[in-house]
PDB file of C-alpha atoms in Angstrom:
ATOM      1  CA  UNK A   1      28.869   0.378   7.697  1.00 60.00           C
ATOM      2  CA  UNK A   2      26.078   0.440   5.784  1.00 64.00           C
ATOM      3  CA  UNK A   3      25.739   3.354   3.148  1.00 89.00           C
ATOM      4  CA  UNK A   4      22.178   4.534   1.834  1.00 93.00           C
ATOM      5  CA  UNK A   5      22.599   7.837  -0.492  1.00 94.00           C
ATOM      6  CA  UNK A   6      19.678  10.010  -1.212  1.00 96.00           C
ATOM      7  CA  UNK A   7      19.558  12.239  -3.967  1.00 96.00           C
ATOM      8  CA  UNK A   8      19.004  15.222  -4.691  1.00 96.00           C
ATOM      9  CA  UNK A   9      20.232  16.472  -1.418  1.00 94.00           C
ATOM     10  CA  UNK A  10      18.210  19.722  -1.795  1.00 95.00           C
ATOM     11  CA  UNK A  11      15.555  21.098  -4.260  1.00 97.00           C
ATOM     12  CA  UNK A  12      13.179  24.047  -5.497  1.00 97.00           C
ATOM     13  CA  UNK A  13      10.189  23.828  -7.517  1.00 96.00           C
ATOM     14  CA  UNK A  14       7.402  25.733  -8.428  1.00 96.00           C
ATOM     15  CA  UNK A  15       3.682  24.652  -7.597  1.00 97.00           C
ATOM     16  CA  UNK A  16       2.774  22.170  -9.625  1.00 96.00           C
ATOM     17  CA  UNK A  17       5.451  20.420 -11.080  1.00 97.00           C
ATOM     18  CA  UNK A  18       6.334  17.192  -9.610  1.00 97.00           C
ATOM     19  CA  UNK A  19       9.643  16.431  -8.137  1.00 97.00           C
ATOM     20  CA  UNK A  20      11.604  12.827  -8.389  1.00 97.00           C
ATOM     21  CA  UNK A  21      13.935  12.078  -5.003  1.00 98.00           C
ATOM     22  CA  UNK A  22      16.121   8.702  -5.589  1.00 97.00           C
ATOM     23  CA  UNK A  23      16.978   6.602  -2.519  1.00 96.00           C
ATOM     24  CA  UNK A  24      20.128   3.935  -3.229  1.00 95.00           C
ATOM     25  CA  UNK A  25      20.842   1.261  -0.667  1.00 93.00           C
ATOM     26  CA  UNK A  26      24.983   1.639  -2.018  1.00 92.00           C
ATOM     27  CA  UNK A  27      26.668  -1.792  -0.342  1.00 87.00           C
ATOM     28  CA  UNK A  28      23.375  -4.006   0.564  1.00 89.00           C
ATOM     29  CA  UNK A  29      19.887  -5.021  -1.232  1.00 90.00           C
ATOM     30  CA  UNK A  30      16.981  -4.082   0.487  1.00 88.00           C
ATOM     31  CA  UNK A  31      13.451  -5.636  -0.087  1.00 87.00           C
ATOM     32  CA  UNK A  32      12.256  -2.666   1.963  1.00 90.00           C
ATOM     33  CA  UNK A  33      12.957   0.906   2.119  1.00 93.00           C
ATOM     34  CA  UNK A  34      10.994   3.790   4.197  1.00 94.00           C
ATOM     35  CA  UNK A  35      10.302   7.103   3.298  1.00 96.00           C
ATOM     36  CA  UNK A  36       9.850   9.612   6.377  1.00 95.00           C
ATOM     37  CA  UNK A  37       8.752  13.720   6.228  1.00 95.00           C
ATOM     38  CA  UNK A  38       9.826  15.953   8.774  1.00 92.00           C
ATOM     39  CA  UNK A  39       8.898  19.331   9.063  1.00 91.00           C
ATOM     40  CA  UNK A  40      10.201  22.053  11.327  1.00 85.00           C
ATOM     41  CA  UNK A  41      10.392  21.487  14.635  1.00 81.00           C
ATOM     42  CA  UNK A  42       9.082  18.062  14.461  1.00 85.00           C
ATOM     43  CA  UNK A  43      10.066  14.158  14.678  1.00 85.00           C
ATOM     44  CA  UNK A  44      10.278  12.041  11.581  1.00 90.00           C
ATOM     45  CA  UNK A  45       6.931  11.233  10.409  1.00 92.00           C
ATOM     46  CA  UNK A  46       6.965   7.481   8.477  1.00 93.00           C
ATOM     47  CA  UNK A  47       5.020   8.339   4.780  1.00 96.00           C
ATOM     48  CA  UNK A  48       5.196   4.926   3.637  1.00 95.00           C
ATOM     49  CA  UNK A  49       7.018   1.245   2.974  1.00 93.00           C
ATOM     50  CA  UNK A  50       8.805   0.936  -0.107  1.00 92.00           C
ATOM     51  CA  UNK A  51       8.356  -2.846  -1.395  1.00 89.00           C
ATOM     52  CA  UNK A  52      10.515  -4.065  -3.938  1.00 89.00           C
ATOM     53  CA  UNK A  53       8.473  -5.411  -6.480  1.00 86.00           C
ATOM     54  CA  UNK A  54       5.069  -4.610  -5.224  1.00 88.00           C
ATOM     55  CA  UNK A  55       3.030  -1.815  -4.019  1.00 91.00           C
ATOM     56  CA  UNK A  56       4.073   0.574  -1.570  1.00 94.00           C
ATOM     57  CA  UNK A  57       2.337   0.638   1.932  1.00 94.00           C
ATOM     58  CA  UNK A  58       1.013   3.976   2.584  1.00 96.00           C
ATOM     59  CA  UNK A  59       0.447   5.302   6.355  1.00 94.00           C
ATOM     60  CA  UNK A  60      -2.973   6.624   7.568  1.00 93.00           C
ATOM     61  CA  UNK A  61      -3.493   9.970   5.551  1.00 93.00           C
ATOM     62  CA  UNK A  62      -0.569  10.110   2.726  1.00 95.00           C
ATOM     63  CA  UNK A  63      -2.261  10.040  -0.706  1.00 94.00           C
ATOM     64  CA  UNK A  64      -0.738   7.105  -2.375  1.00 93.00           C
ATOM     65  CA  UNK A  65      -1.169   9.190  -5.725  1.00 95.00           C
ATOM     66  CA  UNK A  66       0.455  12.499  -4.525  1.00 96.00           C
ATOM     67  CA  UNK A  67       3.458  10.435  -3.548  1.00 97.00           C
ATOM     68  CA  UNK A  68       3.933   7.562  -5.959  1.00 96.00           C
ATOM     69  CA  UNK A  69       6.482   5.184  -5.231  1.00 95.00           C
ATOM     70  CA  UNK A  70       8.628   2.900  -7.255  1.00 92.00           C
ATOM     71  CA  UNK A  71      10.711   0.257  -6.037  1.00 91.00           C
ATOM     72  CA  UNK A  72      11.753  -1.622  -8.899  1.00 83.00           C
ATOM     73  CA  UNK A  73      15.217  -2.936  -8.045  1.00 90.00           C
ATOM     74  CA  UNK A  74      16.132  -4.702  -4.850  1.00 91.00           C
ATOM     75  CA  UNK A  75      18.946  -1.488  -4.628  1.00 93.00           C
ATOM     76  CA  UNK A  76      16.887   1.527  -5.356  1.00 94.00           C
ATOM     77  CA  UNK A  77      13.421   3.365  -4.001  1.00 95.00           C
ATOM     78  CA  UNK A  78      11.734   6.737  -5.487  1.00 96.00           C
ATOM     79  CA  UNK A  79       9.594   8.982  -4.140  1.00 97.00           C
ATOM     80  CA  UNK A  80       7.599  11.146  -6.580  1.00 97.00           C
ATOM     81  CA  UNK A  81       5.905  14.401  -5.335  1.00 97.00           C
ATOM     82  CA  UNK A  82       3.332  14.942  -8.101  1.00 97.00           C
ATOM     83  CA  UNK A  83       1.510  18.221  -8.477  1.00 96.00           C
ATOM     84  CA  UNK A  84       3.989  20.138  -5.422  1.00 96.00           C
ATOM     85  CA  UNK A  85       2.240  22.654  -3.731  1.00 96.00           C
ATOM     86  CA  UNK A  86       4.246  25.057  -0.763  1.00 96.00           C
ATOM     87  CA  UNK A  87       2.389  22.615   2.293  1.00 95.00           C
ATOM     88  CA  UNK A  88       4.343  20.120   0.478  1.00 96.00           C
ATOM     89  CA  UNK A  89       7.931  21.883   1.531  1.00 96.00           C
ATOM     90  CA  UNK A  90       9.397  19.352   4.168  1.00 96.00           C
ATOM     91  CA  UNK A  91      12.369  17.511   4.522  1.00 95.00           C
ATOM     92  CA  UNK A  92      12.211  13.723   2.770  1.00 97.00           C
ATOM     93  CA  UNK A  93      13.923  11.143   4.247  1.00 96.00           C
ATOM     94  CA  UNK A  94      14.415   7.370   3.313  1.00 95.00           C
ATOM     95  CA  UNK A  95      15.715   4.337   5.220  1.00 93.00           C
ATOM     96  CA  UNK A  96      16.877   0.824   4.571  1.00 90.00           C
ATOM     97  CA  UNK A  97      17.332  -1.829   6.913  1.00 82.00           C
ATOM     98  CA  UNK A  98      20.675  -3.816   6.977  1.00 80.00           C
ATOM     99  CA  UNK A  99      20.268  -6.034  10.086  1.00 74.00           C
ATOM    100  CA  UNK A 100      20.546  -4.934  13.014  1.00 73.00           C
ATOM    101  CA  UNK A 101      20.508  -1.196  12.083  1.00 78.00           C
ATOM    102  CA  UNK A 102      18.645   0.715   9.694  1.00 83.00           C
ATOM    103  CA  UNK A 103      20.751   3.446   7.626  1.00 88.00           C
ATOM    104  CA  UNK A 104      19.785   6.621   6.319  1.00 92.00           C
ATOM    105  CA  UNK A 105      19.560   8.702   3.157  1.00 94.00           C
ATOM    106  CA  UNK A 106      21.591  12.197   3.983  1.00 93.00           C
ATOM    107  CA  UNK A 107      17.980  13.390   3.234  1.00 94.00           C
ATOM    108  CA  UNK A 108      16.076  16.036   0.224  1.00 96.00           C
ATOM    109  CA  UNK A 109      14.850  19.353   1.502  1.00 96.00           C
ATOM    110  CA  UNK A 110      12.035  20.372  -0.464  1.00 97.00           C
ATOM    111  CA  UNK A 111      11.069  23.871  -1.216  1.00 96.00           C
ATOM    112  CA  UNK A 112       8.129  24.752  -3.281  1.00 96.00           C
ATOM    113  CA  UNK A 113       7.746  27.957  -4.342  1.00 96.00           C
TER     114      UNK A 113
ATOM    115  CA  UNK B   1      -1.506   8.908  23.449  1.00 70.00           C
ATOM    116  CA  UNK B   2       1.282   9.020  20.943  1.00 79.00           C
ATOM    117  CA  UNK B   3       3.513   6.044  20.143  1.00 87.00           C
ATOM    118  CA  UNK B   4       6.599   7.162  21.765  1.00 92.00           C
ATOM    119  CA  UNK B   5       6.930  10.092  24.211  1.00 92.00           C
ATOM    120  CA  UNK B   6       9.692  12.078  25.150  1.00 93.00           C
ATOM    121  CA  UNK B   7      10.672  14.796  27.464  1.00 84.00           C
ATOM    122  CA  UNK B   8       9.855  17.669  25.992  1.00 75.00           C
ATOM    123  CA  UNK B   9      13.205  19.614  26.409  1.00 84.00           C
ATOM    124  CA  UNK B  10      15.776  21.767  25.948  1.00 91.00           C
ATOM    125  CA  UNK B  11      17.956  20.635  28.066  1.00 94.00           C
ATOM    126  CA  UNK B  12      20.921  23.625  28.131  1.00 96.00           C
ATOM    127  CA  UNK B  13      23.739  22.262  30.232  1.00 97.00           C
ATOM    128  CA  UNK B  14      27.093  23.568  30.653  1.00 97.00           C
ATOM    129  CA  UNK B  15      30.298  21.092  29.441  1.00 98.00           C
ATOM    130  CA  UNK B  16      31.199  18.364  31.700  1.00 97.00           C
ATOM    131  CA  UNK B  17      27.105  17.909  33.220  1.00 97.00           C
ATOM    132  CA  UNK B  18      25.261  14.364  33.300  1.00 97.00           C
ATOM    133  CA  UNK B  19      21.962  14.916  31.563  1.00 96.00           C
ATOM    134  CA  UNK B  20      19.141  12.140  31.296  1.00 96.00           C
ATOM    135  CA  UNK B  21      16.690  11.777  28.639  1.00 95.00           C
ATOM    136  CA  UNK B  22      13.497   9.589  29.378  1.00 93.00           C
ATOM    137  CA  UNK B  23      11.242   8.189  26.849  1.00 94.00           C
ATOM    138  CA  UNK B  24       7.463   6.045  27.191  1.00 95.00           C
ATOM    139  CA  UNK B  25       6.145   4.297  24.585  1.00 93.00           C
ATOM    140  CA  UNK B  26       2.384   2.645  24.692  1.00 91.00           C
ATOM    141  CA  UNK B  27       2.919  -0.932  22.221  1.00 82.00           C
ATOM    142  CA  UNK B  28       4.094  -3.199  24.363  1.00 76.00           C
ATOM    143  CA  UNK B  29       4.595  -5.269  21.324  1.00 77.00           C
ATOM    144  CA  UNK B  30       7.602  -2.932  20.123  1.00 77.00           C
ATOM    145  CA  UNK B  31      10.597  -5.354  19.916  1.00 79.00           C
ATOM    146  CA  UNK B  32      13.301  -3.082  19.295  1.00 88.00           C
ATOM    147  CA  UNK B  33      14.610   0.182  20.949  1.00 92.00           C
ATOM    148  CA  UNK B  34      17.154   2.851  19.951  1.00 93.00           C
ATOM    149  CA  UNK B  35      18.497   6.233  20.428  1.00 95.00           C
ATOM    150  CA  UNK B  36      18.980   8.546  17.710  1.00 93.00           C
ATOM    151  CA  UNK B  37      20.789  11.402  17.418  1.00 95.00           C
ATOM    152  CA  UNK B  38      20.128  14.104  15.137  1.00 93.00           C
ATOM    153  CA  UNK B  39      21.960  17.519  13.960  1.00 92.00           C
ATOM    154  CA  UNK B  40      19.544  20.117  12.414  1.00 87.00           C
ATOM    155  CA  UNK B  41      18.960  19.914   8.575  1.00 81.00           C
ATOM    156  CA  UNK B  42      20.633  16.514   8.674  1.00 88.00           C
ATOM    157  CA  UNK B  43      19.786  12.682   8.827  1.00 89.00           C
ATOM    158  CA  UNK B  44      18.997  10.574  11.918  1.00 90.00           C
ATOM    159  CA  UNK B  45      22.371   8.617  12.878  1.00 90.00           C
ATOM    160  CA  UNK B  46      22.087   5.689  15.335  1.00 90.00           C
ATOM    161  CA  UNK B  47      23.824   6.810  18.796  1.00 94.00           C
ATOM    162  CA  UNK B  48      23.024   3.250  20.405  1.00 92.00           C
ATOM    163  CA  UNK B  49      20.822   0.258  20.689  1.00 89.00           C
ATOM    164  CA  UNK B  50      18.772  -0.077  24.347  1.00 90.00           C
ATOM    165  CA  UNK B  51      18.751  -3.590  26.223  1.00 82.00           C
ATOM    166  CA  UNK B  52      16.976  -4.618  28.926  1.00 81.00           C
ATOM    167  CA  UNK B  53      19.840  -5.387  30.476  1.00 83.00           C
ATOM    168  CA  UNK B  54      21.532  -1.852  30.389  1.00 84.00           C
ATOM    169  CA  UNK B  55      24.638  -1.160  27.949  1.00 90.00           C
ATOM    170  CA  UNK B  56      27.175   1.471  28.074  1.00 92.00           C
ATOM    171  CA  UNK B  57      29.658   2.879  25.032  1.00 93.00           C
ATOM    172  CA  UNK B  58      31.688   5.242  26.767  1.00 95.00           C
ATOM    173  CA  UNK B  59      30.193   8.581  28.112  1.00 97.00           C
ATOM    174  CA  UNK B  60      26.574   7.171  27.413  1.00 97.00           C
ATOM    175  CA  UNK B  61      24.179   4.455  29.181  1.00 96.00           C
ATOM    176  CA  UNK B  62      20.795   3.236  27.715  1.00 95.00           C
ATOM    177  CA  UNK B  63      18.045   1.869  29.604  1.00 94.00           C
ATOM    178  CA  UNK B  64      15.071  -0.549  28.544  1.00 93.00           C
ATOM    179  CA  UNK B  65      12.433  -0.987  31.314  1.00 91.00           C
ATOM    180  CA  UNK B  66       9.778  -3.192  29.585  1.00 89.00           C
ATOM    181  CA  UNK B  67       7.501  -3.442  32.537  1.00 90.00           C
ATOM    182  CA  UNK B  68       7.468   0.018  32.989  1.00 91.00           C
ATOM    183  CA  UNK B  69       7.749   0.933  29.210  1.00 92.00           C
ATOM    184  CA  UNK B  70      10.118   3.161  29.706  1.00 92.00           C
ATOM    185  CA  UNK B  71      13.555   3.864  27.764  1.00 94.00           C
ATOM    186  CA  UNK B  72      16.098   6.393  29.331  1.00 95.00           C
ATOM    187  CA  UNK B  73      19.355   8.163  27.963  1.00 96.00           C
ATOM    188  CA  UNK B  74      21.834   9.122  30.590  1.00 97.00           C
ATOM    189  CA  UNK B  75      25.349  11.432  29.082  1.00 97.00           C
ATOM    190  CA  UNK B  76      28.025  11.674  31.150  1.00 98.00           C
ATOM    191  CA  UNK B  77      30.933  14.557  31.179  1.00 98.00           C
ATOM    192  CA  UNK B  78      28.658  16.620  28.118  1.00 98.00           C
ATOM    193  CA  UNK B  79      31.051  18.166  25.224  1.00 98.00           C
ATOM    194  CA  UNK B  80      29.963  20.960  23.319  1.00 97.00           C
ATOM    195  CA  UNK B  81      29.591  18.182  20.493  1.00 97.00           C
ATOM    196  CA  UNK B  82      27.065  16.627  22.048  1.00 97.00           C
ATOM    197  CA  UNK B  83      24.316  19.490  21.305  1.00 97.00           C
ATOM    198  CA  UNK B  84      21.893  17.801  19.008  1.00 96.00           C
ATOM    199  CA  UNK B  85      18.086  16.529  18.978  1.00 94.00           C
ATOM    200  CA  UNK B  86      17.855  13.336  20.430  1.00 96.00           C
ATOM    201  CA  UNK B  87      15.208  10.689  19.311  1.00 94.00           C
ATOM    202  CA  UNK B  88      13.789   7.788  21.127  1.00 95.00           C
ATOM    203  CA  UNK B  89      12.774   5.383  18.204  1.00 93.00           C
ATOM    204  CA  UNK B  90      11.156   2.142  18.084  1.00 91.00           C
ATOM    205  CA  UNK B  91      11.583  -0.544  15.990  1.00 86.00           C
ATOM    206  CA  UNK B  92      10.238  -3.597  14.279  1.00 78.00           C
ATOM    207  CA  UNK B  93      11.493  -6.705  12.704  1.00 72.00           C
ATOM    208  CA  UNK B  94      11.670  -5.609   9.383  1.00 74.00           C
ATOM    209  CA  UNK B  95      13.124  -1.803   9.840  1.00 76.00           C
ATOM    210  CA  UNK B  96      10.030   0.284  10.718  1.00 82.00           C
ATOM    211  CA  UNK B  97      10.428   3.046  12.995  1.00 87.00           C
ATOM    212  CA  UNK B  98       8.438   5.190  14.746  1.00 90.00           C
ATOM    213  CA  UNK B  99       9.676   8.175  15.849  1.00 92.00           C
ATOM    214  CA  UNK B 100       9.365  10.299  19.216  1.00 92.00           C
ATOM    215  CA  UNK B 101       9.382  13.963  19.658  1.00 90.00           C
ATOM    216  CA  UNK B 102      13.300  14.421  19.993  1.00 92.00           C
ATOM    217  CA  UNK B 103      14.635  16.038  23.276  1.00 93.00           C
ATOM    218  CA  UNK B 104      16.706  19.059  22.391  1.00 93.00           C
ATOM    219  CA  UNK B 105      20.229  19.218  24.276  1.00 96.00           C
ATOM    220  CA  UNK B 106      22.514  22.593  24.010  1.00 96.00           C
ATOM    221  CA  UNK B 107      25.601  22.149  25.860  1.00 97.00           C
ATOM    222  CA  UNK B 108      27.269  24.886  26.629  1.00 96.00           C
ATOM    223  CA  UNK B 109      30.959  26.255  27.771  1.00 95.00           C
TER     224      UNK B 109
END
């Protein structure tokens, strides 16, 4: 199937310095990636739409400018955490959607110290 | 009302129980319905697709009530690998999904 790989798989940071996660669809393009948070205990949260070549859509309360995303090829998606502060510690996850099923990154856990 | 509801869980069942999972969701617009399964500190993985018309891959059964908005995940003969979180999503067109709660399941010897 379908292979997305997310990288780095884990990092730690101090408060604020920004952090760069990477998002690859590996074996299919895709015009549109997602990037979810999930903290403990709770579901996937959707942050925002990753469009290739355009702006990203940003849900209801996600400052575009803390978490700037780039999606300039129609393979990769990044999420940049600017200015990381410890409420920012969750787990980052991105998607991509390779009809009928949409495929996972293996995910970034977040730690800022 | 959020999006998609589950059960709130944990289910702890010993090896070999049927456990059911229900799910509501309120936009009767959704168009497409899954069940995720997740392992803690890892990704989502797709467990199965739901169908109005009912489908089965072996042990489990999926349900997709439209009228009723309702989704449902029955698990037949539980293993100790099914313990995980699972996650009634829905789904649109072009890959958005939204996310319920996630139902806990321990199974047990």
């Amino acid at each position: 199937g379908a292979v997305v790989s997310q990288h780095p798989s884990w990092v730690i940071c101090k408060s604020g310095t920004s952090v760069k996660i990477e998002c690859r669809s590996l074996d299919f393009q895709a015009t549109t990636m997602f990037w979810y948070r999930q903290f403990p205990k709770q579901s996937l949260m959707l942050m925002a739409t990753s469009n290739e070549g355009s702006k990203a859509t940003y849900e209801q309360g996600v400052e575009k400018d803390k978490f700037l995303i780039n999606h300039a090829s129609l393979t990769l998606s990044t999420l940049t955490v600017t200015s990381a502060h410890p409420e920012d510690s969750s787990f980052y996850i991105c998607s991509a959607m390779d009809r009928p099923e949409a495929f996972f990154g293996q995910g970034t856990r977040l730690t800022v110290v | 009302r959020k999006e998609v509801e589950q059960d709130p869980g944990p289910f702890n069942v010993p090896e070999g129980a049927t456990v059911a999972f229900n799910c509501t969701y309120s936009n009767s617009a959704s168009q497409s319905f899954f069940w995720y399964r997740q392992d803690c500190r890892k990704e989502p993985k797709l467990l199965m697709s739901v169908y109005s018309s009912g489908n089965e891959d072996g042990r489990f059964t999926a349900q997709l009530n439209r009228a009723s908005q309702y989704i449902s995940l029955l698990i037949r003969d539980s293993k100790l690998s099914d313990s995980a979180t699972y996650l009634c999503v829905l789904g649109t067109s072009y890959g958005k999904l939204t996310f319920g709660q996630g139902t806990i399941l321990t199974v047990h010897p």
